[in-house]
PDB file of C-alpha atoms in Angstrom:
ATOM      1  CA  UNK E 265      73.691  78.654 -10.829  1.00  0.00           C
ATOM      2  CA  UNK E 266      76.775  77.013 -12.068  1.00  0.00           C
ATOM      3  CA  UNK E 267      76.970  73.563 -13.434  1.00  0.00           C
ATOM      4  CA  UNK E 268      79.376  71.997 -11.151  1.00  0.00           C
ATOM      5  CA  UNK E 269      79.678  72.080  -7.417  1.00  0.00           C
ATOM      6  CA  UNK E 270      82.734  71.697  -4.992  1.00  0.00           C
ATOM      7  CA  UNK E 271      82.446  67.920  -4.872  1.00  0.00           C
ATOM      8  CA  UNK E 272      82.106  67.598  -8.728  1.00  0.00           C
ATOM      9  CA  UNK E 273      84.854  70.056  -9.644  1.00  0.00           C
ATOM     10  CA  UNK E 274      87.337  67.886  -6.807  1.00  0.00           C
ATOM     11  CA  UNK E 275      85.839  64.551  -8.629  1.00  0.00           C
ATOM     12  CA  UNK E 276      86.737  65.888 -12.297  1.00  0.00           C
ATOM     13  CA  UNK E 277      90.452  67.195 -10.671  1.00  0.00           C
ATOM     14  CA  UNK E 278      91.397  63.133 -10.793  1.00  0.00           C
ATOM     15  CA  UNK E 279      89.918  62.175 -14.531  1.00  0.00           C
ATOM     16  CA  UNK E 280      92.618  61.174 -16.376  1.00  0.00           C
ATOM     17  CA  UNK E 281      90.629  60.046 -19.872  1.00  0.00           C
ATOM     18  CA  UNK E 282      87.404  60.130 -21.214  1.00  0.00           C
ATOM     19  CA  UNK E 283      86.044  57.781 -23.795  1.00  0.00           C
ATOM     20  CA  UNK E 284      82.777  56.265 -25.965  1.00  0.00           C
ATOM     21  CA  UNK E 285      82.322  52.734 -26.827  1.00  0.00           C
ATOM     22  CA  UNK E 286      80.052  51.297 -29.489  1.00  0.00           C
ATOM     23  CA  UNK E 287      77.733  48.708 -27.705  1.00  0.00           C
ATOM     24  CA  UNK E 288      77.080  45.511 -29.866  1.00  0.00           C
ATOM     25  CA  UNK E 289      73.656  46.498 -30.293  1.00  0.00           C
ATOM     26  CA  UNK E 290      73.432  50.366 -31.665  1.00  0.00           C
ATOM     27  CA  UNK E 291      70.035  50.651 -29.913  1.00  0.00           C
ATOM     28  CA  UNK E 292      71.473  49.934 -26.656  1.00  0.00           C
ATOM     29  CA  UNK E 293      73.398  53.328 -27.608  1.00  0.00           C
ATOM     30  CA  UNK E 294      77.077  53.398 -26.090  1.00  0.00           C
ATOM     31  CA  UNK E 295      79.682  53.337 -23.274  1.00  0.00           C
ATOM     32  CA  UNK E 296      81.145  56.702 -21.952  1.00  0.00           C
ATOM     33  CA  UNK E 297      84.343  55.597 -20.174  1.00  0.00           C
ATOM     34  CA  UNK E 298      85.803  57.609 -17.650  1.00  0.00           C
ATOM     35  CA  UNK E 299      89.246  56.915 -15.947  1.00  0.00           C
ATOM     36  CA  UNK E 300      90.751  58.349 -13.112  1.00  0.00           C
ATOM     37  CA  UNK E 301      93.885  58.388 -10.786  1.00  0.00           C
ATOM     38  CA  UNK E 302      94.177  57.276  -7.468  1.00  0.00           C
ATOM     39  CA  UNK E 303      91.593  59.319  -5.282  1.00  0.00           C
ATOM     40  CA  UNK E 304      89.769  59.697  -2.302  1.00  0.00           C
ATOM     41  CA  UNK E 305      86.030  59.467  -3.755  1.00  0.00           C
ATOM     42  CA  UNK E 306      85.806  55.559  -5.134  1.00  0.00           C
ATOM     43  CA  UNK E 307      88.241  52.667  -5.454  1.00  0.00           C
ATOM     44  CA  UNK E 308      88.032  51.729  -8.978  1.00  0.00           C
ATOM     45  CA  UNK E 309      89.786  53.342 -11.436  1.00  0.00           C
ATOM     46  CA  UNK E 310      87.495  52.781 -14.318  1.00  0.00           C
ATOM     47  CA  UNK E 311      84.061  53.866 -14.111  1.00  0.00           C
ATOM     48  CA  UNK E 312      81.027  54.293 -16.852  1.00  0.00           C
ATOM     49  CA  UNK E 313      77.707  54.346 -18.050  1.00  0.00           C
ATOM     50  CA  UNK E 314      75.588  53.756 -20.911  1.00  0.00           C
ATOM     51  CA  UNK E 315      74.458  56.150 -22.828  1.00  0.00           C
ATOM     52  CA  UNK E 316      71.248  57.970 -20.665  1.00  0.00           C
ATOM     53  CA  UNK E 317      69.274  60.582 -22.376  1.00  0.00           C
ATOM     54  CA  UNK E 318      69.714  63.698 -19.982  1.00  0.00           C
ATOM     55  CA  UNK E 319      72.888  62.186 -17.698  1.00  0.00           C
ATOM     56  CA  UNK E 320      73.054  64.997 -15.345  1.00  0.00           C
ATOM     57  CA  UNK E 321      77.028  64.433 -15.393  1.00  0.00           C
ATOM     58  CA  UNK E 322      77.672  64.169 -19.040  1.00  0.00           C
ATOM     59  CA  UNK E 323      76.078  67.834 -18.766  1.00  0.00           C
ATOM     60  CA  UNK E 324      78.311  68.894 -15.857  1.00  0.00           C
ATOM     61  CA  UNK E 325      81.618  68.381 -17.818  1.00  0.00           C
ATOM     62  CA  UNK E 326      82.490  71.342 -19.808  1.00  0.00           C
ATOM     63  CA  UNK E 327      83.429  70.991 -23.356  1.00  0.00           C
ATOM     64  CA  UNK E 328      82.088  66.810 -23.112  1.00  0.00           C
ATOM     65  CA  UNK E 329      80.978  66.352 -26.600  1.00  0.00           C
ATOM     66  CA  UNK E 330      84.060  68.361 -28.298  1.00  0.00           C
ATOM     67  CA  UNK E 331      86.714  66.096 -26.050  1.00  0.00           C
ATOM     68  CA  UNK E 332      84.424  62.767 -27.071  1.00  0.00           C
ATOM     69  CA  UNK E 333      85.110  63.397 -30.733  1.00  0.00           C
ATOM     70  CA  UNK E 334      88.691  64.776 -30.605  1.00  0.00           C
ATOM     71  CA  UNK E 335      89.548  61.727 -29.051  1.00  0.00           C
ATOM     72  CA  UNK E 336      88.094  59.845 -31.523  1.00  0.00           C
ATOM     73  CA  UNK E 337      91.304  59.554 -34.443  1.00  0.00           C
ATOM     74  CA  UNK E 338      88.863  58.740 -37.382  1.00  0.00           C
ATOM     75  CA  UNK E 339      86.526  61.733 -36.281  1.00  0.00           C
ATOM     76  CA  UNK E 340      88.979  63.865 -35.349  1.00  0.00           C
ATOM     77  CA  UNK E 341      90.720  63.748 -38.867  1.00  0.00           C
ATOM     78  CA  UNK E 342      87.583  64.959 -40.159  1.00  0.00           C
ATOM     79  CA  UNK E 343      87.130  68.051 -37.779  1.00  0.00           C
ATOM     80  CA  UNK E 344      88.330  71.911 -38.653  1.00  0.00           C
ATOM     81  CA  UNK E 345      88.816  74.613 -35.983  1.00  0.00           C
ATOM     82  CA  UNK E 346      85.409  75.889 -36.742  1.00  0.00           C
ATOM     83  CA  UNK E 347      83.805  72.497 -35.950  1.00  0.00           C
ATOM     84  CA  UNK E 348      85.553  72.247 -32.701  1.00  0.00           C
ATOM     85  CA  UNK E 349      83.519  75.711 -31.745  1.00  0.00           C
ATOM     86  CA  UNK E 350      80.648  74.111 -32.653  1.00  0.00           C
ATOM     87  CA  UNK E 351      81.329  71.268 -30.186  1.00  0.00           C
ATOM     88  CA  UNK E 352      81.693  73.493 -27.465  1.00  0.00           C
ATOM     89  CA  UNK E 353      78.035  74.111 -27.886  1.00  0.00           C
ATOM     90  CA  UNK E 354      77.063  70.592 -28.031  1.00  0.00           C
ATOM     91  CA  UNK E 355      74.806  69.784 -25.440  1.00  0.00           C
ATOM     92  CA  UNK E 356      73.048  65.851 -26.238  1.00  0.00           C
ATOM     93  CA  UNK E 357      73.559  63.147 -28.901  1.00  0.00           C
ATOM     94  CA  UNK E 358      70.550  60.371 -29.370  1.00  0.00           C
ATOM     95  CA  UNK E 359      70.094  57.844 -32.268  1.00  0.00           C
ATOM     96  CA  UNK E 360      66.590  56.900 -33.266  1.00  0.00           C
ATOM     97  CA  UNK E 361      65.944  53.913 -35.296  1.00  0.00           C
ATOM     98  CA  UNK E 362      63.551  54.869 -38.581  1.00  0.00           C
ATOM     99  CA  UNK E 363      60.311  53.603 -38.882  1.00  0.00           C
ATOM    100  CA  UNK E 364      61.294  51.834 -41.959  1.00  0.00           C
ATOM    101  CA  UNK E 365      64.652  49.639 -40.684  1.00  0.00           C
ATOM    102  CA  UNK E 366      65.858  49.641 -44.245  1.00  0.00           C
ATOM    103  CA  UNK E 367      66.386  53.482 -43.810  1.00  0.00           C
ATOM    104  CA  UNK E 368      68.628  53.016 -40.995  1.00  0.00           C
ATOM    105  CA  UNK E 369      68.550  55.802 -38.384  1.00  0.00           C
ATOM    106  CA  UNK E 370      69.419  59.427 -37.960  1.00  0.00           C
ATOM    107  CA  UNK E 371      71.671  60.662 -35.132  1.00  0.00           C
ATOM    108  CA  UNK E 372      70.192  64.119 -33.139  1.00  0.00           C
ATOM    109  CA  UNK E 373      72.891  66.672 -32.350  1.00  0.00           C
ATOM    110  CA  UNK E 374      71.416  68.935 -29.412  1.00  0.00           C
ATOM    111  CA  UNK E 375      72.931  72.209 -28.420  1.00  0.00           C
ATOM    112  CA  UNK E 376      72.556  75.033 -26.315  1.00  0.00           C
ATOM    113  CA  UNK E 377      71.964  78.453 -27.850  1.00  0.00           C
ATOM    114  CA  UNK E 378      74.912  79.441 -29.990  1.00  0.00           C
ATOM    115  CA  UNK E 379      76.304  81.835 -32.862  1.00  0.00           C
ATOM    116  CA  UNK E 380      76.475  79.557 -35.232  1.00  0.00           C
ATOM    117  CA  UNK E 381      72.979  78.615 -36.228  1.00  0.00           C
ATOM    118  CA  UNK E 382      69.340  79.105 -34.730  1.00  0.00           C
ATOM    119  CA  UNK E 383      67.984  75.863 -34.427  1.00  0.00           C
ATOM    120  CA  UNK E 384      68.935  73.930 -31.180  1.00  0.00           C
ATOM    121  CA  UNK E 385      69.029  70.518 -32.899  1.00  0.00           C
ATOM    122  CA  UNK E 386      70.471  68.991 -35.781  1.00  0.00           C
ATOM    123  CA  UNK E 387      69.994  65.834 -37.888  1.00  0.00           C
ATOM    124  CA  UNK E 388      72.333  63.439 -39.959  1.00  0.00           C
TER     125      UNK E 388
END
């Protein structure tokens, strides 16, 4: 079955830019900002959500995760070709606060099966 039907591949024809925001509050997660043109499916040009674990669109748009962080300058700048392949994989991002605060939090990379390494998810 493919990801995207008629109405979302018409919808994703008028995108113009796609973005992430920080929240104030990292546990809150972040923004995904997505701007369109003038089109016939909603009046305002500006549209997003916060960060949902599973967002059924976020998984409809092809190549999300590797367009997020290319957009990004600072992240970008750190990126090779071979970790833009990676990207491609990318499936889900979550942050999880440690049990100790002090320790911070780790960020989960999620992808779909790929030829770059076995394990679906990674840690930082």
């Amino acid at each position: 079955a493919a990801l995207l039907d008629e109405t979302d591949e018409e919808v994703l024809r008028y995108m113009t830019q796609l973005s992430v925001e920080e929240t104030e509050d990292i546990r809150s997660g972040y923004k995904i900002i997505f701007e369109f043109k003038t089109n016939p499916f909603f009046e305002n040009k500006q549209w997003y959500q916060r960060r949902v674990r599973g967002s059924d669109l976020i998984a409809k748009i092809p190549d999300f995760w590797l367009n997020t962080f290319m957009n990004h300058p600072q992240i970008a700048a750190l990126l090779d070709e071979t970790d833009e392949e990676v990207l491609r994989y990318m499936t889900q991002l979550s942050v999880e606060e440690t049990e100790d605060i002090r320790s911070g939090y780790k960020i989960i990379f999620e992808f779909k099966t790929n030829p770059f390494f076995e394990n679906k998810q990674s840690l930082l």
